[in-house]
PDB file of C-alpha atoms in Angstrom:
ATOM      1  CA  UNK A1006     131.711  77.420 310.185  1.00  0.00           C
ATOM      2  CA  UNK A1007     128.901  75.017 311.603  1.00  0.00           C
ATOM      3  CA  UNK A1008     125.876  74.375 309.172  1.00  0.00           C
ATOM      4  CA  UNK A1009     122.498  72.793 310.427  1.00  0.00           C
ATOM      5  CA  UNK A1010     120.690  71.592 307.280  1.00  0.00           C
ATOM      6  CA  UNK A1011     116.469  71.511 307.392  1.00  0.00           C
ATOM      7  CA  UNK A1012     113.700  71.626 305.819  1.00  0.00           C
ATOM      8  CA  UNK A1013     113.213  67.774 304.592  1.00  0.00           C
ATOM      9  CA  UNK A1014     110.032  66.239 304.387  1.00  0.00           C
ATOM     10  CA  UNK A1015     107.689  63.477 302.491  1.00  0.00           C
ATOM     11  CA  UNK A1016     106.182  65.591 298.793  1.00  0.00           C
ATOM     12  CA  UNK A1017     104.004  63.738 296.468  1.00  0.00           C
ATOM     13  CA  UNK A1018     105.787  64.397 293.145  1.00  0.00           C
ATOM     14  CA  UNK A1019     105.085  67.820 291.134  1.00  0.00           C
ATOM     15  CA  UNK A1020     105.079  69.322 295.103  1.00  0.00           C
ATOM     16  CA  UNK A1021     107.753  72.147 296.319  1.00  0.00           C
ATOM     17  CA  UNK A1022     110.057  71.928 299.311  1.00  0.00           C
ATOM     18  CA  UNK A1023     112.416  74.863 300.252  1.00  0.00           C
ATOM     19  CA  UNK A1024     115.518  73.723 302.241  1.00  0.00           C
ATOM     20  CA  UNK A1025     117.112  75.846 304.735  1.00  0.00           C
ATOM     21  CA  UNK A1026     120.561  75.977 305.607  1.00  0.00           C
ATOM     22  CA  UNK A1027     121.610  77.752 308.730  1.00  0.00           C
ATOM     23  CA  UNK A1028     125.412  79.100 309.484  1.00  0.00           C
ATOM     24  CA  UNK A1029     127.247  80.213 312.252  1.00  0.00           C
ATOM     25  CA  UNK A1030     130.264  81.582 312.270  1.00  0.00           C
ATOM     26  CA  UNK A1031     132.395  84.869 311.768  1.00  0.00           C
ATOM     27  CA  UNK A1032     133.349  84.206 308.331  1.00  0.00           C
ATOM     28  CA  UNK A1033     130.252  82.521 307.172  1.00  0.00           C
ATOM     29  CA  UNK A1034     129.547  85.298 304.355  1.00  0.00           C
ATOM     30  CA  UNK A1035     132.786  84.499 302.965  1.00  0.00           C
ATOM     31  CA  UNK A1036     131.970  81.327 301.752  1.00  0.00           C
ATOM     32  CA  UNK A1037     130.540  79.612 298.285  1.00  0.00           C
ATOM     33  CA  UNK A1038     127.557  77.734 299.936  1.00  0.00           C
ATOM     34  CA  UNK A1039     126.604  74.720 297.925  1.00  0.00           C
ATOM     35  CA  UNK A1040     124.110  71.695 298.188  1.00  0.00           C
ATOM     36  CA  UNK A1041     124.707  68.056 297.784  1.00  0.00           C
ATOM     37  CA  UNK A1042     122.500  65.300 298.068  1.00  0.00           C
ATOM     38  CA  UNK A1043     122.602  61.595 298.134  1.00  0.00           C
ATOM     39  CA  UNK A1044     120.608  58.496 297.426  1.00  0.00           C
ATOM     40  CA  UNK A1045     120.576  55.402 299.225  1.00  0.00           C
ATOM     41  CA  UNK A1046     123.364  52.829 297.085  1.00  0.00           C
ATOM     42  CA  UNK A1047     124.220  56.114 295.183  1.00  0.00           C
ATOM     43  CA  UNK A1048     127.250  58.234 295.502  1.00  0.00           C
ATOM     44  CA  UNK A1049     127.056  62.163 296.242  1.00  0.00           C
ATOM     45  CA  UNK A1050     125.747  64.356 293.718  1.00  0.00           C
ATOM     46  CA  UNK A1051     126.272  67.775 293.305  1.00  0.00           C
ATOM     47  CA  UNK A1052     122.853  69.976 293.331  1.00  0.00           C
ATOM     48  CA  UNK A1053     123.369  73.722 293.687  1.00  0.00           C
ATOM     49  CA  UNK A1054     125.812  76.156 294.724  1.00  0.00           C
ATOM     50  CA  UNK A1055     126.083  80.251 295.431  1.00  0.00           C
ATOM     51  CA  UNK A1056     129.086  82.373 295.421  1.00  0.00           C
ATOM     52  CA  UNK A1057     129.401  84.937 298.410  1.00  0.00           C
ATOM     53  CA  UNK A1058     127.646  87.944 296.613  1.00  0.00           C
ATOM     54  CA  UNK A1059     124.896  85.766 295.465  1.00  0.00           C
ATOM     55  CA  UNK A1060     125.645  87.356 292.196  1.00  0.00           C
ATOM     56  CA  UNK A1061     126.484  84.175 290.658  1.00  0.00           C
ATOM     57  CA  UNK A1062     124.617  80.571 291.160  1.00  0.00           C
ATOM     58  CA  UNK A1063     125.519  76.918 289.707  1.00  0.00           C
ATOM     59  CA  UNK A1064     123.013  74.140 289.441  1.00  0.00           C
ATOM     60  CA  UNK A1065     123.213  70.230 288.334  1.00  0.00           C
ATOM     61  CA  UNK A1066     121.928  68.927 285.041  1.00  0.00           C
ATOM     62  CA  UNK A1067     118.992  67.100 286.868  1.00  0.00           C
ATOM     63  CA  UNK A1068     117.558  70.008 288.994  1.00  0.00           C
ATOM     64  CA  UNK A1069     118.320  73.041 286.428  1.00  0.00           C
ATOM     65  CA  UNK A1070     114.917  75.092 285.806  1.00  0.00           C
ATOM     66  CA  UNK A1071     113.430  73.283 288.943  1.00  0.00           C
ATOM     67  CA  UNK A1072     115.389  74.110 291.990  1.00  0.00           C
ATOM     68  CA  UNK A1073     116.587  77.738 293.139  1.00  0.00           C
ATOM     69  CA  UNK A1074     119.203  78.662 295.821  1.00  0.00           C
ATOM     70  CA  UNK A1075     119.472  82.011 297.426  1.00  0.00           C
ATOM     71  CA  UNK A1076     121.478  83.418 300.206  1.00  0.00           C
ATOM     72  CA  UNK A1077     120.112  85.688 302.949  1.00  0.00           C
ATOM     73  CA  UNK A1078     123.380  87.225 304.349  1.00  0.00           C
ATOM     74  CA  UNK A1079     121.439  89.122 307.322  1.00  0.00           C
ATOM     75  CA  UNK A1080     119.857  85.594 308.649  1.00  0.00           C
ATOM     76  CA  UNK A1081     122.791  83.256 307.614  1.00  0.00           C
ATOM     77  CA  UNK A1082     120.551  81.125 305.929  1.00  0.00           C
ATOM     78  CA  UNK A1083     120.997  79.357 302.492  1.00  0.00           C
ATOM     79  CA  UNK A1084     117.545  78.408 300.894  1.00  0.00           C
ATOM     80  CA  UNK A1085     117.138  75.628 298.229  1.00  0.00           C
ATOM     81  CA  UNK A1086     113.551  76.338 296.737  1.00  0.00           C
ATOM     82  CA  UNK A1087     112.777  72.794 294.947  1.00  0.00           C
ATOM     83  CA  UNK A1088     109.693  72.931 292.560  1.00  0.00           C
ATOM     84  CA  UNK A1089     108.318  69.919 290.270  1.00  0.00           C
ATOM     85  CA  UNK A1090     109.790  67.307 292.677  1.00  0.00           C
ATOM     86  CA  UNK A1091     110.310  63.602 290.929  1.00  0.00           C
ATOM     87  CA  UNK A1092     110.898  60.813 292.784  1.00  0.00           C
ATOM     88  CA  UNK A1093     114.319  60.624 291.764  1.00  0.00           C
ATOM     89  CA  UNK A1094     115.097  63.382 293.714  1.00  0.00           C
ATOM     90  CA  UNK A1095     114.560  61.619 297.219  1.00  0.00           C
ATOM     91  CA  UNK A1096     117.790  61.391 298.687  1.00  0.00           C
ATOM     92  CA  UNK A1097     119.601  63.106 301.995  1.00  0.00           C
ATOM     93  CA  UNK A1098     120.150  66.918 300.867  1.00  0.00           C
ATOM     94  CA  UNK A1099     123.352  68.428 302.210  1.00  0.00           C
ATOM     95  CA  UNK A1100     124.797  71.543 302.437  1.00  0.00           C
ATOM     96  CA  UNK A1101     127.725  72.558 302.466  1.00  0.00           C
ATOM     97  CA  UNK A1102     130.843  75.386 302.742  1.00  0.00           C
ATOM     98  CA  UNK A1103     133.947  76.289 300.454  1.00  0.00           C
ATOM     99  CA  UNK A1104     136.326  78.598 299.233  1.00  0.00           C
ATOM    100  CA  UNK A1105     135.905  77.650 295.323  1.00  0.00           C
ATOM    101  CA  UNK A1106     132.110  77.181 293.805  1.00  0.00           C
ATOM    102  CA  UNK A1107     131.961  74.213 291.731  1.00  0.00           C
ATOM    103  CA  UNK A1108     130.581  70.630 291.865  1.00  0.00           C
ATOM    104  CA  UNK A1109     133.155  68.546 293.434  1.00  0.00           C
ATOM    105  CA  UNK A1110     132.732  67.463 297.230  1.00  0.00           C
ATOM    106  CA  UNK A1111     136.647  68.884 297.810  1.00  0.00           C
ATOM    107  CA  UNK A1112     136.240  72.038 297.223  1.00  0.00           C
ATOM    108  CA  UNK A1113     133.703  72.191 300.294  1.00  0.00           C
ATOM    109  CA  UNK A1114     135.271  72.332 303.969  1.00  0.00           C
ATOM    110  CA  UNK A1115     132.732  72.416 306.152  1.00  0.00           C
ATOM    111  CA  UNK A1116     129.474  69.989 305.823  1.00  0.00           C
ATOM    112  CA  UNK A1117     125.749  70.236 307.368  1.00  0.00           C
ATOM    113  CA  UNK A1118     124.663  66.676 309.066  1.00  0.00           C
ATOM    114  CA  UNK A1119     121.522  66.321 306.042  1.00  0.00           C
ATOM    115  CA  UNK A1120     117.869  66.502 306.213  1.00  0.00           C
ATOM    116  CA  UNK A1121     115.842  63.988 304.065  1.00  0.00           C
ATOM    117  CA  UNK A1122     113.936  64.806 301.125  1.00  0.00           C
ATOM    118  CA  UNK A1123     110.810  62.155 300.086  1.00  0.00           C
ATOM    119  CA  UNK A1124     109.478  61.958 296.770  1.00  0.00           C
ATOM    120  CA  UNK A1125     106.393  59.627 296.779  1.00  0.00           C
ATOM    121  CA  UNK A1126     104.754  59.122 292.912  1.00  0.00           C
TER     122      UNK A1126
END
């Protein structure tokens, strides 16, 4: 599974992004997709995550009720919608592919190379 990660930009805070990630691969619907991101002198933090039906989603404490992630199985995209954007949330967003939805960085195989997200107050 390759992943290619976009989207990123410069928001003034209270502004939306949507993030796209884009898979290739046979067996790409068989994966939990899932989104990291990480701050410069921080360590990676879990975001979101999507099992393979879509039926079922997973979000961090800090972006619950402001970011969204979907699944579009006919384009092999992953979409993070972020809405309300603080400037804590500026960091490199990554996504990311496993077997096992949850928030720990093992349980995801496969890794996108990140797109940067800019929060400006």
């Amino acid at each position: 599974v390759q992943l290619q990660a976009s989207g990123g930009g410069l928001v003034q805070a209270g502004g939306s992004l949507r993030l796209s990630c884009a898979a290739s691969g046979r067996t790409w619907g068989t994966y939990v997709m899932g989104w990291f991101r990480q701050a410069p002198g921080k360590e990676r933090e879990f975001v979101s995550a999507i099992v393979r039906s879509g039926g079922s989603t997973y979000y961090g404490d800090s972006v619950k009720g402001r970011f969204t992630i979907s699944r579009d199985k006919a384009k092999n995209t992953v979409y993070l919608q972020m809405n309300s954007l603080k400037p804590e949330d500026t960091a490199v967003y990554y996504c990311a592919a496993g077997r096992t939805p949850g928030g720990f960085e093992a349980l995801y195989a496969y890794w996108g190379q990140g797109t940067q997200v800019t929060v400006s107050s």
